[in-house]
XYZ file of C-alpha atoms in Angstrom:
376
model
C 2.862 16.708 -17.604
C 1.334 13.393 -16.372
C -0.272 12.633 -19.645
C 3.003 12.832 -21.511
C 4.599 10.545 -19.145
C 2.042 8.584 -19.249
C 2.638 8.568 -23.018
C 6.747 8.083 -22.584
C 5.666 5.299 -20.731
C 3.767 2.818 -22.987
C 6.971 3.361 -26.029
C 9.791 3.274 -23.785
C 10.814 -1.097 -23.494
C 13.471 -0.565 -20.999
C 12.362 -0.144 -17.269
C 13.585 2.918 -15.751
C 14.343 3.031 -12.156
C 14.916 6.426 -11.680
C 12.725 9.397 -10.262
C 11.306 12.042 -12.896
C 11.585 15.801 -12.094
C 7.739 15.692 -11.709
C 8.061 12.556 -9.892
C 10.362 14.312 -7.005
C 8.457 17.309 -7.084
C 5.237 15.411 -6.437
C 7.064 13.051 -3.080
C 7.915 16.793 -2.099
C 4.376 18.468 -2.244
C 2.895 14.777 -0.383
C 5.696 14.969 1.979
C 5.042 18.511 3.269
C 1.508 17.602 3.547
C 2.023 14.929 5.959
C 4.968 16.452 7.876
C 1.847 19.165 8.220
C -1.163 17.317 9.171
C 0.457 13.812 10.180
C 2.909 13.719 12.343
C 3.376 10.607 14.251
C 2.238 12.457 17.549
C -1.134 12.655 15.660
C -1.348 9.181 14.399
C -0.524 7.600 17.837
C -2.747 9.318 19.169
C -5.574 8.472 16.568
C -5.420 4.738 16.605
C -6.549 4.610 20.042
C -9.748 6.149 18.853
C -13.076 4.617 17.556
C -12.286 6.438 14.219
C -9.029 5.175 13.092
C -9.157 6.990 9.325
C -8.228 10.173 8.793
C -10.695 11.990 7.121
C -9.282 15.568 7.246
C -5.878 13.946 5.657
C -7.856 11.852 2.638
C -9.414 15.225 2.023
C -6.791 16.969 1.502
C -4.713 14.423 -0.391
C -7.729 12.743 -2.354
C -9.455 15.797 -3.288
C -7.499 18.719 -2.872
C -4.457 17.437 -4.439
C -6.533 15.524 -6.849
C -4.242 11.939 -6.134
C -6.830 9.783 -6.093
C -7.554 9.886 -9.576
C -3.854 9.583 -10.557
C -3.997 6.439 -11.878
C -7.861 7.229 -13.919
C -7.267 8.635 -17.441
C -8.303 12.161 -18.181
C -11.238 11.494 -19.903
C -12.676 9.469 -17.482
C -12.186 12.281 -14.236
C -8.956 11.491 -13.382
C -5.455 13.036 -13.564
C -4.184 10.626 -16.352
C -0.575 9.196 -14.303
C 0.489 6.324 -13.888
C 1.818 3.807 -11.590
C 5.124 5.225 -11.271
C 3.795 8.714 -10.070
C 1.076 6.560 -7.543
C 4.087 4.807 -6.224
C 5.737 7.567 -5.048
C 2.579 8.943 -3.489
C 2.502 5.488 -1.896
C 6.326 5.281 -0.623
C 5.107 9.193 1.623
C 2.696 7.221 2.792
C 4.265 4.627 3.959
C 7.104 6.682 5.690
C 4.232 8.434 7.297
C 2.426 5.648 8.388
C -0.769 7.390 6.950
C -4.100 6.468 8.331
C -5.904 6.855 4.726
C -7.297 4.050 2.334
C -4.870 5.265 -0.260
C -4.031 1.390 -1.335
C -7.287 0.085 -0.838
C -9.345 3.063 -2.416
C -6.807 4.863 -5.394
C -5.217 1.621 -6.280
C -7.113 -1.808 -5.759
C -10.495 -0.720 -6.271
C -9.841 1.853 -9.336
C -7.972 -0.418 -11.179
C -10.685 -2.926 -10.867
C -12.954 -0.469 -12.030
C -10.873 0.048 -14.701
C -11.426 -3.771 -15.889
C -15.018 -2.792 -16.096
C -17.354 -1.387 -18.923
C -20.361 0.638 -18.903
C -21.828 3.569 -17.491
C -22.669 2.475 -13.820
C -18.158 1.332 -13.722
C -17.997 4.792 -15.413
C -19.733 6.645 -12.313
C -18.808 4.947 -9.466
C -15.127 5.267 -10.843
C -15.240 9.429 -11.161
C -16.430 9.059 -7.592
C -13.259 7.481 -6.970
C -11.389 9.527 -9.109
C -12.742 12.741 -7.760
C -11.905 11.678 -3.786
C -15.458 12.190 -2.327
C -15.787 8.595 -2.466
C -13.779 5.972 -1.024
C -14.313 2.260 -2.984
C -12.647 -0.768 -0.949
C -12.789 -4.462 -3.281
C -14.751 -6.930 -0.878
C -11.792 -9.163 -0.338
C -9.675 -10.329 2.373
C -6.923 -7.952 2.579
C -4.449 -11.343 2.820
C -6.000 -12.217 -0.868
C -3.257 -12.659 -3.930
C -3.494 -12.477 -7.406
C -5.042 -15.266 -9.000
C -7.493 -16.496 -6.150
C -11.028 -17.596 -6.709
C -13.476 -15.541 -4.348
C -16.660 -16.866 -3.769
C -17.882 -16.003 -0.348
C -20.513 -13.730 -1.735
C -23.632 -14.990 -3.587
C -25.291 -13.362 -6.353
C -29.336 -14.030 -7.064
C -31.776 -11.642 -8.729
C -29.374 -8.521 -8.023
C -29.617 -9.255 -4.350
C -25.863 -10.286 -2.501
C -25.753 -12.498 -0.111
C -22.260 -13.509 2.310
C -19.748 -12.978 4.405
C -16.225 -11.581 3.697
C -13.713 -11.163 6.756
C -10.548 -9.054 6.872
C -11.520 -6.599 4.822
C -9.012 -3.773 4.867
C -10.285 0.038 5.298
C -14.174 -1.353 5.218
C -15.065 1.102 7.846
C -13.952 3.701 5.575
C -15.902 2.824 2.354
C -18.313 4.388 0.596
C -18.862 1.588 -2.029
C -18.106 -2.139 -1.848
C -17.233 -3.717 -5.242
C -18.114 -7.333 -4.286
C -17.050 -10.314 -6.532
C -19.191 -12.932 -6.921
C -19.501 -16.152 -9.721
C -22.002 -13.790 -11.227
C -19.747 -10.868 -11.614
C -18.542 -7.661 -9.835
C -20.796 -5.807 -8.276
C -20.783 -2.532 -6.325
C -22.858 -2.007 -3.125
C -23.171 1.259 -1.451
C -22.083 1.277 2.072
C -25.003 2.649 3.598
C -27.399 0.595 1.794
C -30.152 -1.864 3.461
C -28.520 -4.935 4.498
C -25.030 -4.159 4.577
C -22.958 -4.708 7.605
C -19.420 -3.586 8.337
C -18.035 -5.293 12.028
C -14.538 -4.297 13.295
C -12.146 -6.646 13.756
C -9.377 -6.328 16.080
C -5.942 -6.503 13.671
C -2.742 -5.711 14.500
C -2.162 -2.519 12.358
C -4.792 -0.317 13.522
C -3.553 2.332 11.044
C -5.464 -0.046 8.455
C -8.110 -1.610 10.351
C -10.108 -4.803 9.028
C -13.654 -5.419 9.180
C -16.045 -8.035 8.262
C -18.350 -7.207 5.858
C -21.855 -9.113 5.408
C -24.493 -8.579 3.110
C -27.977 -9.733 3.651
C -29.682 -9.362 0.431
C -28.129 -6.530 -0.172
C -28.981 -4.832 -3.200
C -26.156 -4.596 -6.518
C -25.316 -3.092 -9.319
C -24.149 -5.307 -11.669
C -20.081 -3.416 -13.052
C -18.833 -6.546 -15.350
C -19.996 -10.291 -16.173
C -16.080 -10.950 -15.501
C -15.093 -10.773 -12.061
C -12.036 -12.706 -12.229
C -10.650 -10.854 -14.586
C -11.189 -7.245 -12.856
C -9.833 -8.768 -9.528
C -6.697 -10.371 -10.683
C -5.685 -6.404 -12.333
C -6.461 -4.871 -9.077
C -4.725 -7.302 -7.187
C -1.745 -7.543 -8.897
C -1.478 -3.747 -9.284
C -2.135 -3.446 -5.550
C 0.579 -6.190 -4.621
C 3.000 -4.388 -7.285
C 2.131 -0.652 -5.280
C 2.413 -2.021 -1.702
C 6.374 -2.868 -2.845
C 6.294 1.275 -3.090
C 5.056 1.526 1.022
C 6.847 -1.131 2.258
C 10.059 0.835 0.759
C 8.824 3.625 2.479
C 8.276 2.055 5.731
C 12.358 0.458 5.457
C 13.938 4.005 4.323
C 12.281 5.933 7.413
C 13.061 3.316 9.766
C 16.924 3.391 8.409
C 16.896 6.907 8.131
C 15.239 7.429 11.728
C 18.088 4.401 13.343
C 21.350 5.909 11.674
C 20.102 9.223 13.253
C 19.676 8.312 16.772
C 22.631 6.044 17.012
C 24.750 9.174 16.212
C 23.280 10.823 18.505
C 22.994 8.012 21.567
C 26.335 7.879 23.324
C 27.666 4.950 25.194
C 31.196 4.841 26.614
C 31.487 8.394 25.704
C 31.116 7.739 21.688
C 27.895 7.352 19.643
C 27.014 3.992 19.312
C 26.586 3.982 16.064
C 30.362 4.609 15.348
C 30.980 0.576 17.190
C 31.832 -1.865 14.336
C 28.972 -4.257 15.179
C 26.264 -1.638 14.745
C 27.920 -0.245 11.716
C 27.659 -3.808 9.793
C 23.642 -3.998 10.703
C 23.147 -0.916 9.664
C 25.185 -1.104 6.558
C 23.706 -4.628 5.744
C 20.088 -2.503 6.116
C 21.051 0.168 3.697
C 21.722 -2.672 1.140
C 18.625 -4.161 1.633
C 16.195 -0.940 1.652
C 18.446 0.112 -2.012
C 17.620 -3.141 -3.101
C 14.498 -2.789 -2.611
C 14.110 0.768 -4.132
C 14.773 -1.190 -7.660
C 12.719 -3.265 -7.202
C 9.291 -1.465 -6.434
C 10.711 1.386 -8.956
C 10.732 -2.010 -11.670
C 7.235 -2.885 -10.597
C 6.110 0.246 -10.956
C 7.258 1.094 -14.343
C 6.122 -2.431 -15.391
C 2.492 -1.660 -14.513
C 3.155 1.827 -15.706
C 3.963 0.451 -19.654
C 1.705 -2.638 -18.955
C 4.592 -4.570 -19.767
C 4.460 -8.328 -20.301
C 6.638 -8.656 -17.611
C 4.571 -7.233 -15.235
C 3.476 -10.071 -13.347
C 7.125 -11.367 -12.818
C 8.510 -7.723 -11.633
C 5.625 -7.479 -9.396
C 6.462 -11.271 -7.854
C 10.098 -10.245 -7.561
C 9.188 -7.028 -5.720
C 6.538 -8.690 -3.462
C 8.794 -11.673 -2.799
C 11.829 -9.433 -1.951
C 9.845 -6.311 -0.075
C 8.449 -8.032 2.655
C 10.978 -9.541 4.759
C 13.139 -6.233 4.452
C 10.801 -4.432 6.009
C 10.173 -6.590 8.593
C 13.670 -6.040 9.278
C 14.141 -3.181 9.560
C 11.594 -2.208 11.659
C 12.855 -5.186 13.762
C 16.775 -3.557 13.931
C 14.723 -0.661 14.435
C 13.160 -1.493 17.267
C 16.668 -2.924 18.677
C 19.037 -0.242 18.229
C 16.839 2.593 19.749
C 16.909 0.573 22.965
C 14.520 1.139 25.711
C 12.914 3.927 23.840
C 11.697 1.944 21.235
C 9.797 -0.360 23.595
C 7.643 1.921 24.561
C 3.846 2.921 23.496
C 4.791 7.014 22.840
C 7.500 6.215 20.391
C 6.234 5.613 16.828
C 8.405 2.566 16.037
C 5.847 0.255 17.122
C 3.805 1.609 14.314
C 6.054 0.715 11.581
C 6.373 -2.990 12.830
C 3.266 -3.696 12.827
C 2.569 -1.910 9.337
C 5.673 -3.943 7.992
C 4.077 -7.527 9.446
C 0.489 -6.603 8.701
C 2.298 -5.326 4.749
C 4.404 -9.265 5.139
C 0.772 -11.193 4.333
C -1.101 -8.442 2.630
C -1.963 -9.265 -0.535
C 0.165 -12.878 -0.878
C 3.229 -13.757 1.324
C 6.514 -13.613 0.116
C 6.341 -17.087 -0.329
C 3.222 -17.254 -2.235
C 4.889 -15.130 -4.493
C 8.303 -17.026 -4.959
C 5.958 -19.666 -6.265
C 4.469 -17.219 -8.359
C 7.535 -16.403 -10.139
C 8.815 -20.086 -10.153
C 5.809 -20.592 -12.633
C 6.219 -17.349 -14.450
C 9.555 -18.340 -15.421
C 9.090 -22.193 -15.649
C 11.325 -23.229 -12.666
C 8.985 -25.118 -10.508
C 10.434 -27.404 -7.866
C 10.706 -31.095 -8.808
């Protein structure tokens, strides 16, 4: 099934925005899961714990269902998808909120093992693949595509440097850190590796500095600019997919309690004013269905356009979730101030999503070069 789209994928030229019959049936199977086992009860209650991740959840999704490996080719352990299959996993998510290093884990740091050649990229990538190992890239989760990261040191195998804002660190099994010498991957637990919490506003994907003091590493490819830039871009191009999750529950979630709110002895959401913000949301979130749907199929065919869909969908995602989670936050009222609704949640996914992996900004001037219309 995945293997033929996979195949439909790389012959078909025109992007195709709609969902696949295995596609919908797969955003079914994920959403019962976390309607199960991750309600937002359970999440609220998590984050104010020591132990933000949850482990019982990337079990059952990563291992159980087998989605961490979508986007690893059969012959190498995985289920042999593609990005348009790990984008719908990744729009669940985000509706969810999910606690898991889903992103960081079955997206960034497989595809830059997938850059990489050689027996040691081979293993550490069916660890991946397989879900009993969690892989995090060493790199500030604010990073882009196209940056230069030298904050770790290479000499004689040993690592040596500090990397802050490292998204799901405390989770990680294996660090794959990039250095002028190469990538290399560092097992979490080994001598001279230290992961320190940082305090960041979306404690449903905490950051950590990571430092390594001599740390012992495994050499994975003499090109680590190369194996960054493809997990990068493939990670910006998948976070399009949560941040469109994020907008549609928040929209969904608002049109259903102003229905249901009455003021003046009519629902509120039936006055004019409310109808337009709402409306003027529902534009927005579609829009941005097409455009993480585009990205995805992009990096699904590998098309040479890939760069400039993801851009477009990066540059266009961010502020609309922002906003809704913002209108979100307004139109429930006094509810949504408060700590024991889940709204708060969202926002700061959607701002802590806004600067992940390149602002929209950063991106606009991404595409202005991709498509030779720089500023004068």
């Amino acid at each position: 099934m995945t293997a033929s789209a996979a195949s439909n994928a790389s012959v078909n030229t025109e992007p195709d925005l709609l969902y696949s019959e295995e596609e919908e049936a797969l955003r079914s199977a994920v959403r019962d899961l976390l309607t199960d086992h991750c309600d937002a009860t359970e999440v609220l209650a998590r984050v104010d714990t020591d132990a933000p991740h949850d482990r019982e959840l990337w079990k059952n999704l990563a291992e159980t269902m087998g989605l961490a490996g979508l986007l690893v080719p059969e012959d190498k352990g995985g289920q042999g998808a593609t990005h348009r299959e790990a984008a719908v996993v990744l729009e669940e998510l985000g509706r969810a909120v999910a606690p898991v290093p889903y992103l960081t884990s079955a997206v960034i740091a497989t595809e830059a093992l997938l850059a990489c050649e050689g027996d040691e990229a081979a293993t550490v990538l069916a660890a991946l693949a397989s879900g009993r190992s969690i892989g995090v890239l060493t790199v500030p989760l604010s990073a882009a595509p196209g940056q230069d990261f030298r904050d770790v040191r290479e000499e004689g195998g040993a690592l040596t440097g500090r990397v802050t804002g490292v998204a799901d660190a405390g989770a990680a099994d294996v660090f794959l850190v990039p250095t002028a010498s190469g990538l290399f991957a560092v097992d979490a637990g080994a001598e001279g590796v230290t992961v320190e919490p940082q305090i960041s506003l979306d404690r449903t994907r905490p950051l950590a500095a990571v430092t390594f003091a001599g740390a012992a590493g495994r050499k994975l490819t003499d090109s680590a600019a190369t194996a960054v830039r493809r997990a990068l871009r493939a990670g910006a191009g998948m976070l399009v997919s949560e941040q469109l999750g994020l907008a549609d529950w928040l929209l969904t979630e608002t049109v259903r309690y102003t229905k249901e709110r009455n003021q003046f002895n009519r629902p509120v959401g039936s006055f004019q004013s409310l109808k337009h913000r709402l409306a003027q949301l529902w534009l927005e979130t579609v829009n941005t269905r097409a455009a993480a749907r585009n990205a995805a199929d992009a990096l699904a065919a590998n098309s040479e356009d890939a760069d400039i869909a993801v851009a477009v969908a990066q540059a266009y995602a961010a502020p609309v979730a922002v906003h809704a989670a913002e209108e979100a936050l307004q139109l429930h009222g006094g509810i949504g101030m408060t700590w024991e609704h889940p709204i708060h949640l969202y926002l700061k996914r959607a701002k802590a999503d806004s600067i992940a992996l390149g602002t929209a900004g950063r991106h606009r001037e991404e595409l202005a070069e991709l498509v030779d219309l720089r500023a004068p």
